[in-house]
């Protein structure tokens, strides 16, 4: 997705959706200092599985750190994505633990 600008109805709807934190695919990030002074924030879309080889990760350079609030929001979002389970999985785990 990318930076969010202006006060159009589309931008307002996008912000409303992102700030409700109900989406498992989209995440709001606050504005990044010195990046785009006109941005109200950033919309991030997790649209599939992403992988990085360890040797590439070791070459990566941090451009900007997340604030404490941003890190907690991202951590919460990641836990929802990683730990989510389907109804079928819930039934399977209930059977294995002696439940219904």
PDB file of N, CA and C in Angstrom:
ATOM      1  N   UNK A   1       0.855  -1.151   0.000  1.00  0.00           N
ATOM      2  CA  UNK A   1       0.000   0.000   0.000  1.00  0.00           C
ATOM      3  C   UNK A   1       0.906   1.220   0.000  1.00  0.00           C
ATOM      4  N   UNK A   2       1.007   1.999   1.053  1.00  0.00           N
ATOM      5  CA  UNK A   2       1.901   3.142   1.018  1.00  0.00           C
ATOM      6  C   UNK A   2       1.439   4.268   1.930  1.00  0.00           C
ATOM      7  N   UNK A   3       1.987   5.476   1.691  1.00  0.00           N
ATOM      8  CA  UNK A   3       1.634   6.617   2.535  1.00  0.00           C
ATOM      9  C   UNK A   3       0.186   7.051   2.332  1.00  0.00           C
ATOM     10  N   UNK A   4      -0.403   7.566   3.392  1.00  0.00           N
ATOM     11  CA  UNK A   4      -1.774   8.086   3.344  1.00  0.00           C
ATOM     12  C   UNK A   4      -1.705   9.609   3.373  1.00  0.00           C
ATOM     13  N   UNK A   5      -2.392  10.248   2.426  1.00  0.00           N
ATOM     14  CA  UNK A   5      -2.361  11.710   2.309  1.00  0.00           C
ATOM     15  C   UNK A   5      -3.772  12.273   2.263  1.00  0.00           C
ATOM     16  N   UNK A   6      -3.879  13.541   2.686  1.00  0.00           N
ATOM     17  CA  UNK A   6      -5.092  14.310   2.477  1.00  0.00           C
ATOM     18  C   UNK A   6      -6.256  13.930   3.362  1.00  0.00           C
ATOM     19  N   UNK A   7      -7.391  14.543   3.047  1.00  0.00           N
ATOM     20  CA  UNK A   7      -8.599  14.310   3.839  1.00  0.00           C
ATOM     21  C   UNK A   7      -9.749  13.867   2.944  1.00  0.00           C
ATOM     22  N   UNK A   8      -9.447  13.096   1.914  1.00  0.00           N
ATOM     23  CA  UNK A   8     -10.511  12.608   1.031  1.00  0.00           C
ATOM     24  C   UNK A   8     -11.323  11.551   1.772  1.00  0.00           C
ATOM     25  N   UNK A   9     -12.500  11.287   1.250  1.00  0.00           N
ATOM     26  CA  UNK A   9     -13.350  10.263   1.865  1.00  0.00           C
ATOM     27  C   UNK A   9     -12.673   8.899   1.834  1.00  0.00           C
ATOM     28  N   UNK A  10     -11.962   8.606   0.752  1.00  0.00           N
ATOM     29  CA  UNK A  10     -11.262   7.319   0.642  1.00  0.00           C
ATOM     30  C   UNK A  10     -10.176   7.193   1.725  1.00  0.00           C
ATOM     31  N   UNK A  11      -9.430   8.269   1.946  1.00  0.00           N
ATOM     32  CA  UNK A  11      -8.395   8.257   2.983  1.00  0.00           C
ATOM     33  C   UNK A  11      -9.022   8.076   4.355  1.00  0.00           C
ATOM     34  N   UNK A  12     -10.138   8.764   4.607  1.00  0.00           N
ATOM     35  CA  UNK A  12     -10.823   8.635   5.895  1.00  0.00           C
ATOM     36  C   UNK A  12     -11.317   7.209   6.117  1.00  0.00           C
ATOM     37  N   UNK A  13     -11.884   6.593   5.078  1.00  0.00           N
ATOM     38  CA  UNK A  13     -12.354   5.203   5.191  1.00  0.00           C
ATOM     39  C   UNK A  13     -11.183   4.262   5.456  1.00  0.00           C
ATOM     40  N   UNK A  14     -10.086   4.480   4.732  1.00  0.00           N
ATOM     41  CA  UNK A  14      -8.900   3.634   4.915  1.00  0.00           C
ATOM     42  C   UNK A  14      -8.379   3.746   6.339  1.00  0.00           C
ATOM     43  N   UNK A  15      -8.271   4.967   6.847  1.00  0.00           N
ATOM     44  CA  UNK A  15      -7.805   5.159   8.223  1.00  0.00           C
ATOM     45  C   UNK A  15      -8.755   4.518   9.229  1.00  0.00           C
ATOM     46  N   UNK A  16     -10.048   4.645   9.001  1.00  0.00           N
ATOM     47  CA  UNK A  16     -11.032   4.045   9.910  1.00  0.00           C
ATOM     48  C   UNK A  16     -10.855   2.531   9.960  1.00  0.00           C
ATOM     49  N   UNK A  17     -10.662   1.920   8.814  1.00  0.00           N
ATOM     50  CA  UNK A  17     -10.465   0.466   8.767  1.00  0.00           C
ATOM     51  C   UNK A  17      -9.162   0.084   9.450  1.00  0.00           C
ATOM     52  N   UNK A  18      -8.081   0.801   9.129  1.00  0.00           N
ATOM     53  CA  UNK A  18      -6.771   0.462   9.696  1.00  0.00           C
ATOM     54  C   UNK A  18      -6.735   0.660  11.209  1.00  0.00           C
ATOM     55  N   UNK A  19      -7.346   1.733  11.685  1.00  0.00           N
ATOM     56  CA  UNK A  19      -7.284   2.041  13.116  1.00  0.00           C
ATOM     57  C   UNK A  19      -8.259   1.224  13.947  1.00  0.00           C
ATOM     58  N   UNK A  20      -9.134   0.461  13.298  1.00  0.00           N
ATOM     59  CA  UNK A  20     -10.007  -0.447  14.051  1.00  0.00           C
ATOM     60  C   UNK A  20      -9.272  -1.742  14.391  1.00  0.00           C
ATOM     61  N   UNK A  21      -8.142  -1.993  13.700  1.00  0.00           N
ATOM     62  CA  UNK A  21      -7.309  -3.183  13.910  1.00  0.00           C
ATOM     63  C   UNK A  21      -8.105  -4.481  13.763  1.00  0.00           C
ATOM     64  N   UNK A  22      -9.123  -4.459  12.911  1.00  0.00           N
ATOM     65  CA  UNK A  22      -9.919  -5.665  12.678  1.00  0.00           C
ATOM     66  C   UNK A  22      -9.384  -6.480  11.509  1.00  0.00           C
ATOM     67  N   UNK A  23      -8.606  -5.849  10.657  1.00  0.00           N
ATOM     68  CA  UNK A  23      -8.078  -6.537   9.482  1.00  0.00           C
ATOM     69  C   UNK A  23      -6.873  -7.386   9.865  1.00  0.00           C
ATOM     70  N   UNK A  24      -6.805  -8.574   9.321  1.00  0.00           N
ATOM     71  CA  UNK A  24      -5.644  -9.440   9.533  1.00  0.00           C
ATOM     72  C   UNK A  24      -4.649  -9.296   8.394  1.00  0.00           C
ATOM     73  N   UNK A  25      -4.968  -8.455   7.448  1.00  0.00           N
ATOM     74  CA  UNK A  25      -4.124  -8.292   6.279  1.00  0.00           C
ATOM     75  C   UNK A  25      -3.468  -6.918   6.226  1.00  0.00           C
ATOM     76  N   UNK A  26      -4.114  -5.910   6.799  1.00  0.00           N
ATOM     77  CA  UNK A  26      -3.640  -4.535   6.696  1.00  0.00           C
ATOM     78  C   UNK A  26      -3.291  -3.974   8.064  1.00  0.00           C
ATOM     79  N   UNK A  27      -2.267  -3.121   8.098  1.00  0.00           N
ATOM     80  CA  UNK A  27      -1.778  -2.544   9.350  1.00  0.00           C
ATOM     81  C   UNK A  27      -1.481  -1.067   9.145  1.00  0.00           C
ATOM     82  N   UNK A  28      -1.797  -0.258  10.131  1.00  0.00           N
ATOM     83  CA  UNK A  28      -1.478   1.165  10.112  1.00  0.00           C
ATOM     84  C   UNK A  28      -0.142   1.377  10.815  1.00  0.00           C
ATOM     85  N   UNK A  29       0.729   2.151  10.188  1.00  0.00           N
ATOM     86  CA  UNK A  29       1.953   2.589  10.832  1.00  0.00           C
ATOM     87  C   UNK A  29       1.918   4.105  10.924  1.00  0.00           C
ATOM     88  N   UNK A  30       2.282   4.668  12.063  1.00  0.00           N
ATOM     89  CA  UNK A  30       2.284   6.127  12.202  1.00  0.00           C
ATOM     90  C   UNK A  30       3.283   6.769  11.241  1.00  0.00           C
ATOM     91  N   UNK A  31       3.174   8.093  11.055  1.00  0.00           N
ATOM     92  CA  UNK A  31       4.133   8.778  10.177  1.00  0.00           C
ATOM     93  C   UNK A  31       5.571   8.542  10.653  1.00  0.00           C
ATOM     94  N   UNK A  32       6.483   8.463   9.705  1.00  0.00           N
ATOM     95  CA  UNK A  32       7.899   8.245  10.010  1.00  0.00           C
ATOM     96  C   UNK A  32       8.612   9.582   9.842  1.00  0.00           C
ATOM     97  N   UNK A  33       9.295  10.017  10.889  1.00  0.00           N
ATOM     98  CA  UNK A  33       9.980  11.307  10.858  1.00  0.00           C
ATOM     99  C   UNK A  33      10.957  11.354   9.681  1.00  0.00           C
ATOM    100  N   UNK A  34      11.003  12.467   8.994  1.00  0.00           N
ATOM    101  CA  UNK A  34      11.918  12.724   7.880  1.00  0.00           C
ATOM    102  C   UNK A  34      11.628  11.877   6.639  1.00  0.00           C
ATOM    103  N   UNK A  35      10.566  11.103   6.625  1.00  0.00           N
ATOM    104  CA  UNK A  35      10.268  10.260   5.462  1.00  0.00           C
ATOM    105  C   UNK A  35       9.380  11.019   4.477  1.00  0.00           C
ATOM    106  N   UNK A  36       8.187  11.376   4.893  1.00  0.00           N
ATOM    107  CA  UNK A  36       7.248  12.115   4.042  1.00  0.00           C
ATOM    108  C   UNK A  36       6.448  13.028   4.965  1.00  0.00           C
ATOM    109  N   UNK A  37       6.819  14.286   5.058  1.00  0.00           N
ATOM    110  CA  UNK A  37       6.174  15.184   6.031  1.00  0.00           C
ATOM    111  C   UNK A  37       4.682  15.379   5.809  1.00  0.00           C
ATOM    112  N   UNK A  38       4.177  15.072   4.625  1.00  0.00           N
ATOM    113  CA  UNK A  38       2.746  15.254   4.367  1.00  0.00           C
ATOM    114  C   UNK A  38       1.933  14.000   4.662  1.00  0.00           C
ATOM    115  N   UNK A  39       2.587  12.891   4.958  1.00  0.00           N
ATOM    116  CA  UNK A  39       1.880  11.622   5.190  1.00  0.00           C
ATOM    117  C   UNK A  39       1.204  11.611   6.552  1.00  0.00           C
ATOM    118  N   UNK A  40      -0.043  11.128   6.577  1.00  0.00           N
ATOM    119  CA  UNK A  40      -0.770  10.952   7.835  1.00  0.00           C
ATOM    120  C   UNK A  40      -0.372   9.652   8.518  1.00  0.00           C
ATOM    121  N   UNK A  41       0.298   8.818   7.802  1.00  0.00           N
ATOM    122  CA  UNK A  41       0.722   7.510   8.270  1.00  0.00           C
ATOM    123  C   UNK A  41       0.889   6.611   7.064  1.00  0.00           C
ATOM    124  N   UNK A  42       1.070   5.339   7.312  1.00  0.00           N
ATOM    125  CA  UNK A  42       1.302   4.394   6.223  1.00  0.00           C
ATOM    126  C   UNK A  42       0.375   3.198   6.357  1.00  0.00           C
ATOM    127  N   UNK A  43      -0.108   2.731   5.240  1.00  0.00           N
ATOM    128  CA  UNK A  43      -0.903   1.509   5.200  1.00  0.00           C
ATOM    129  C   UNK A  43       0.018   0.397   4.720  1.00  0.00           C
ATOM    130  N   UNK A  44       0.101  -0.668   5.506  1.00  0.00           N
ATOM    131  CA  UNK A  44       0.946  -1.808   5.172  1.00  0.00           C
ATOM    132  C   UNK A  44       0.033  -2.993   4.893  1.00  0.00           C
ATOM    133  N   UNK A  45       0.291  -3.703   3.813  1.00  0.00           N
ATOM    134  CA  UNK A  45      -0.518  -4.877   3.467  1.00  0.00           C
ATOM    135  C   UNK A  45       0.377  -6.107   3.492  1.00  0.00           C
ATOM    136  N   UNK A  46      -0.049  -7.083   4.297  1.00  0.00           N
ATOM    137  CA  UNK A  46       0.616  -8.377   4.335  1.00  0.00           C
ATOM    138  C   UNK A  46      -0.139  -9.263   3.354  1.00  0.00           C
ATOM    139  N   UNK A  47       0.423  -9.437   2.169  1.00  0.00           N
ATOM    140  CA  UNK A  47      -0.317 -10.103   1.108  1.00  0.00           C
ATOM    141  C   UNK A  47       0.248 -11.467   0.739  1.00  0.00           C
ATOM    142  N   UNK A  48       0.833 -12.129   1.667  1.00  0.00           N
ATOM    143  CA  UNK A  48       1.331 -13.468   1.385  1.00  0.00           C
ATOM    144  C   UNK A  48       2.462 -13.824   2.327  1.00  0.00           C
ATOM    145  N   UNK A  49       3.081 -14.921   2.038  1.00  0.00           N
ATOM    146  CA  UNK A  49       4.188 -15.390   2.853  1.00  0.00           C
ATOM    147  C   UNK A  49       5.461 -14.706   2.377  1.00  0.00           C
ATOM    148  N   UNK A  50       6.221 -14.199   3.302  1.00  0.00           N
ATOM    149  CA  UNK A  50       7.489 -13.559   2.973  1.00  0.00           C
ATOM    150  C   UNK A  50       8.605 -14.290   3.701  1.00  0.00           C
ATOM    151  N   UNK A  51       9.684 -14.493   2.998  1.00  0.00           N
ATOM    152  CA  UNK A  51      10.837 -15.152   3.584  1.00  0.00           C
ATOM    153  C   UNK A  51      12.082 -14.368   3.228  1.00  0.00           C
ATOM    154  N   UNK A  52      13.090 -14.505   4.070  1.00  0.00           N
ATOM    155  CA  UNK A  52      14.376 -13.911   3.778  1.00  0.00           C
ATOM    156  C   UNK A  52      15.447 -14.894   4.220  1.00  0.00           C
ATOM    157  N   UNK A  53      16.452 -15.066   3.383  1.00  0.00           N
ATOM    158  CA  UNK A  53      17.556 -15.958   3.736  1.00  0.00           C
ATOM    159  C   UNK A  53      18.393 -15.291   4.817  1.00  0.00           C
ATOM    160  N   UNK A  54      18.922 -16.079   5.730  1.00  0.00           N
ATOM    161  CA  UNK A  54      19.710 -15.544   6.840  1.00  0.00           C
ATOM    162  C   UNK A  54      20.860 -14.690   6.343  1.00  0.00           C
ATOM    163  N   UNK A  55      21.549 -15.136   5.302  1.00  0.00           N
ATOM    164  CA  UNK A  55      22.689 -14.347   4.814  1.00  0.00           C
ATOM    165  C   UNK A  55      22.246 -12.989   4.280  1.00  0.00           C
ATOM    166  N   UNK A  56      21.034 -12.910   3.713  1.00  0.00           N
ATOM    167  CA  UNK A  56      20.510 -11.621   3.267  1.00  0.00           C
ATOM    168  C   UNK A  56      20.090 -10.764   4.455  1.00  0.00           C
ATOM    169  N   UNK A  57      19.510 -11.393   5.464  1.00  0.00           N
ATOM    170  CA  UNK A  57      19.103 -10.663   6.660  1.00  0.00           C
ATOM    171  C   UNK A  57      20.306 -10.031   7.356  1.00  0.00           C
ATOM    172  N   UNK A  58      21.407 -10.756   7.388  1.00  0.00           N
ATOM    173  CA  UNK A  58      22.611 -10.237   8.035  1.00  0.00           C
ATOM    174  C   UNK A  58      23.176  -9.020   7.304  1.00  0.00           C
ATOM    175  N   UNK A  59      22.860  -8.876   6.019  1.00  0.00           N
ATOM    176  CA  UNK A  59      23.323  -7.733   5.234  1.00  0.00           C
ATOM    177  C   UNK A  59      22.380  -6.537   5.324  1.00  0.00           C
ATOM    178  N   UNK A  60      21.195  -6.752   5.905  1.00  0.00           N
ATOM    179  CA  UNK A  60      20.182  -5.690   5.964  1.00  0.00           C
ATOM    180  C   UNK A  60      20.649  -4.549   6.859  1.00  0.00           C
ATOM    181  N   UNK A  61      20.224  -3.347   6.505  1.00  0.00           N
ATOM    182  CA  UNK A  61      20.537  -2.161   7.293  1.00  0.00           C
ATOM    183  C   UNK A  61      19.222  -1.550   7.767  1.00  0.00           C
ATOM    184  N   UNK A  62      19.117  -1.313   9.062  1.00  0.00           N
ATOM    185  CA  UNK A  62      17.901  -0.708   9.613  1.00  0.00           C
ATOM    186  C   UNK A  62      17.818   0.734   9.142  1.00  0.00           C
ATOM    187  N   UNK A  63      16.686   1.071   8.545  1.00  0.00           N
ATOM    188  CA  UNK A  63      16.486   2.428   8.061  1.00  0.00           C
ATOM    189  C   UNK A  63      15.835   3.273   9.142  1.00  0.00           C
ATOM    190  N   UNK A  64      14.785   2.741   9.760  1.00  0.00           N
ATOM    191  CA  UNK A  64      14.070   3.445  10.825  1.00  0.00           C
ATOM    192  C   UNK A  64      13.622   2.436  11.861  1.00  0.00           C
ATOM    193  N   UNK A  65      13.769   2.751  13.141  1.00  0.00           N
ATOM    194  CA  UNK A  65      13.214   1.876  14.170  1.00  0.00           C
ATOM    195  C   UNK A  65      11.748   2.231  14.418  1.00  0.00           C
ATOM    196  N   UNK A  66      10.981   1.259  14.843  1.00  0.00           N
ATOM    197  CA  UNK A  66       9.609   1.534  15.266  1.00  0.00           C
ATOM    198  C   UNK A  66       9.632   2.154  16.653  1.00  0.00           C
ATOM    199  N   UNK A  67       8.664   2.996  16.932  1.00  0.00           N
ATOM    200  CA  UNK A  67       8.511   3.508  18.292  1.00  0.00           C
ATOM    201  C   UNK A  67       8.023   2.361  19.171  1.00  0.00           C
ATOM    202  N   UNK A  68       8.034   2.556  20.469  1.00  0.00           N
ATOM    203  CA  UNK A  68       7.545   1.522  21.379  1.00  0.00           C
ATOM    204  C   UNK A  68       6.083   1.190  21.068  1.00  0.00           C
ATOM    205  N   UNK A  69       5.273   2.224  20.847  1.00  0.00           N
ATOM    206  CA  UNK A  69       3.858   1.974  20.518  1.00  0.00           C
ATOM    207  C   UNK A  69       3.743   1.233  19.191  1.00  0.00           C
ATOM    208  N   UNK A  70       4.515   1.634  18.193  1.00  0.00           N
ATOM    209  CA  UNK A  70       4.488   0.963  16.896  1.00  0.00           C
ATOM    210  C   UNK A  70       4.917  -0.491  17.007  1.00  0.00           C
ATOM    211  N   UNK A  71       5.944  -0.744  17.819  1.00  0.00           N
ATOM    212  CA  UNK A  71       6.418  -2.113  18.007  1.00  0.00           C
ATOM    213  C   UNK A  71       5.351  -2.974  18.684  1.00  0.00           C
ATOM    214  N   UNK A  72       4.662  -2.409  19.671  1.00  0.00           N
ATOM    215  CA  UNK A  72       3.607  -3.167  20.364  1.00  0.00           C
ATOM    216  C   UNK A  72       2.426  -3.440  19.436  1.00  0.00           C
ATOM    217  N   UNK A  73       2.069  -2.467  18.613  1.00  0.00           N
ATOM    218  CA  UNK A  73       0.986  -2.670  17.652  1.00  0.00           C
ATOM    219  C   UNK A  73       1.377  -3.759  16.669  1.00  0.00           C
ATOM    220  N   UNK A  74       2.590  -3.686  16.134  1.00  0.00           N
ATOM    221  CA  UNK A  74       3.042  -4.695  15.184  1.00  0.00           C
ATOM    222  C   UNK A  74       3.104  -6.072  15.843  1.00  0.00           C
ATOM    223  N   UNK A  75       3.601  -6.151  17.092  1.00  0.00           N
ATOM    224  CA  UNK A  75       3.672  -7.426  17.803  1.00  0.00           C
ATOM    225  C   UNK A  75       2.296  -8.037  18.008  1.00  0.00           C
ATOM    226  N   UNK A  76       1.344  -7.210  18.377  1.00  0.00           N
ATOM    227  CA  UNK A  76      -0.022  -7.692  18.570  1.00  0.00           C
ATOM    228  C   UNK A  76      -0.597  -8.194  17.254  1.00  0.00           C
ATOM    229  N   UNK A  77      -0.383  -7.438  16.198  1.00  0.00           N
ATOM    230  CA  UNK A  77      -0.867  -7.814  14.875  1.00  0.00           C
ATOM    231  C   UNK A  77      -0.228  -9.135  14.429  1.00  0.00           C
ATOM    232  N   UNK A  78       1.072  -9.267  14.636  1.00  0.00           N
ATOM    233  CA  UNK A  78       1.778 -10.486  14.238  1.00  0.00           C
ATOM    234  C   UNK A  78       1.270 -11.696  15.023  1.00  0.00           C
ATOM    235  N   UNK A  79       1.005 -11.528  16.313  1.00  0.00           N
ATOM    236  CA  UNK A  79       0.482 -12.648  17.113  1.00  0.00           C
ATOM    237  C   UNK A  79      -0.874 -13.104  16.598  1.00  0.00           C
ATOM    238  N   UNK A  80      -1.708 -12.162  16.208  1.00  0.00           N
ATOM    239  CA  UNK A  80      -3.027 -12.523  15.666  1.00  0.00           C
ATOM    240  C   UNK A  80      -2.848 -13.312  14.380  1.00  0.00           C
ATOM    241  N   UNK A  81      -1.937 -12.879  13.520  1.00  0.00           N
ATOM    242  CA  UNK A  81      -1.711 -13.579  12.259  1.00  0.00           C
ATOM    243  C   UNK A  81      -1.095 -14.954  12.478  1.00  0.00           C
ATOM    244  N   UNK A  82      -0.104 -15.034  13.335  1.00  0.00           N
ATOM    245  CA  UNK A  82       0.631 -16.285  13.531  1.00  0.00           C
ATOM    246  C   UNK A  82      -0.185 -17.285  14.328  1.00  0.00           C
ATOM    247  N   UNK A  83      -0.915 -16.821  15.317  1.00  0.00           N
ATOM    248  CA  UNK A  83      -1.614 -17.733  16.228  1.00  0.00           C
ATOM    249  C   UNK A  83      -3.068 -17.989  15.854  1.00  0.00           C
ATOM    250  N   UNK A  84      -3.531 -17.418  14.770  1.00  0.00           N
ATOM    251  CA  UNK A  84      -4.946 -17.612  14.417  1.00  0.00           C
ATOM    252  C   UNK A  84      -5.198 -19.076  14.061  1.00  0.00           C
ATOM    253  N   UNK A  85      -6.398 -19.505  14.329  1.00  0.00           N
ATOM    254  CA  UNK A  85      -6.752 -20.888  14.011  1.00  0.00           C
ATOM    255  C   UNK A  85      -8.138 -20.913  13.372  1.00  0.00           C
ATOM    256  N   UNK A  86      -8.324 -21.886  12.520  1.00  0.00           N
ATOM    257  CA  UNK A  86      -9.612 -22.042  11.859  1.00  0.00           C
ATOM    258  C   UNK A  86     -10.537 -22.857  12.756  1.00  0.00           C
ATOM    259  N   UNK A  87     -11.826 -22.900  12.418  1.00  0.00           N
ATOM    260  CA  UNK A  87     -12.779 -23.706  13.177  1.00  0.00           C
ATOM    261  C   UNK A  87     -12.377 -25.178  13.149  1.00  0.00           C
ATOM    262  N   UNK A  88     -11.886 -25.637  11.996  1.00  0.00           N
ATOM    263  CA  UNK A  88     -11.456 -27.033  11.882  1.00  0.00           C
ATOM    264  C   UNK A  88     -10.303 -27.352  12.805  1.00  0.00           C
ATOM    265  N   UNK A  89      -9.381 -26.406  12.933  1.00  0.00           N
ATOM    266  CA  UNK A  89      -8.246 -26.625  13.830  1.00  0.00           C
ATOM    267  C   UNK A  89      -8.693 -26.648  15.280  1.00  0.00           C
ATOM    268  N   UNK A  90      -9.633 -25.789  15.629  1.00  0.00           N
ATOM    269  CA  UNK A  90     -10.156 -25.775  16.994  1.00  0.00           C
ATOM    270  C   UNK A  90     -10.797 -27.127  17.315  1.00  0.00           C
ATOM    271  N   UNK A  91     -11.605 -27.652  16.393  1.00  0.00           N
ATOM    272  CA  UNK A  91     -12.229 -28.964  16.617  1.00  0.00           C
ATOM    273  C   UNK A  91     -11.169 -30.053  16.754  1.00  0.00           C
ATOM    274  N   UNK A  92     -10.154 -30.017  15.900  1.00  0.00           N
ATOM    275  CA  UNK A  92      -9.095 -31.023  15.951  1.00  0.00           C
ATOM    276  C   UNK A  92      -8.366 -30.971  17.284  1.00  0.00           C
ATOM    277  N   UNK A  93      -8.024 -29.802  17.736  1.00  0.00           N
ATOM    278  CA  UNK A  93      -7.297 -29.679  19.005  1.00  0.00           C
ATOM    279  C   UNK A  93      -8.186 -30.068  20.185  1.00  0.00           C
ATOM    280  N   UNK A  94      -9.478 -29.793  20.077  1.00  0.00           N
ATOM    281  CA  UNK A  94     -10.406 -30.190  21.143  1.00  0.00           C
ATOM    282  C   UNK A  94     -10.495 -31.706  21.223  1.00  0.00           C
ATOM    283  N   UNK A  95     -10.499 -32.388  20.082  1.00  0.00           N
ATOM    284  CA  UNK A  95     -10.539 -33.852  20.067  1.00  0.00           C
ATOM    285  C   UNK A  95      -9.272 -34.446  20.670  1.00  0.00           C
ATOM    286  N   UNK A  96      -8.147 -33.862  20.352  1.00  0.00           N
ATOM    287  CA  UNK A  96      -6.859 -34.386  20.835  1.00  0.00           C
ATOM    288  C   UNK A  96      -6.712 -34.198  22.345  1.00  0.00           C
ATOM    289  N   UNK A  97      -7.349 -33.161  22.889  1.00  0.00           N
ATOM    290  CA  UNK A  97      -7.215 -32.902  24.327  1.00  0.00           C
ATOM    291  C   UNK A  97      -8.338 -33.554  25.124  1.00  0.00           C
ATOM    292  N   UNK A  98      -9.145 -34.377  24.459  1.00  0.00           N
ATOM    293  CA  UNK A  98     -10.221 -35.071  25.163  1.00  0.00           C
ATOM    294  C   UNK A  98     -11.520 -34.308  25.221  1.00  0.00           C
ATOM    295  N   UNK A  99     -11.579 -33.141  24.550  1.00  0.00           N
ATOM    296  CA  UNK A  99     -12.820 -32.366  24.545  1.00  0.00           C
ATOM    297  C   UNK A  99     -13.786 -32.901  23.510  1.00  0.00           C
ATOM    298  N   UNK A 100     -14.830 -32.153  23.251  1.00  0.00           N
ATOM    299  CA  UNK A 100     -15.907 -32.508  22.307  1.00  0.00           C
ATOM    300  C   UNK A 100     -15.318 -33.205  21.146  1.00  0.00           C
TER     301      UNK A 100
END
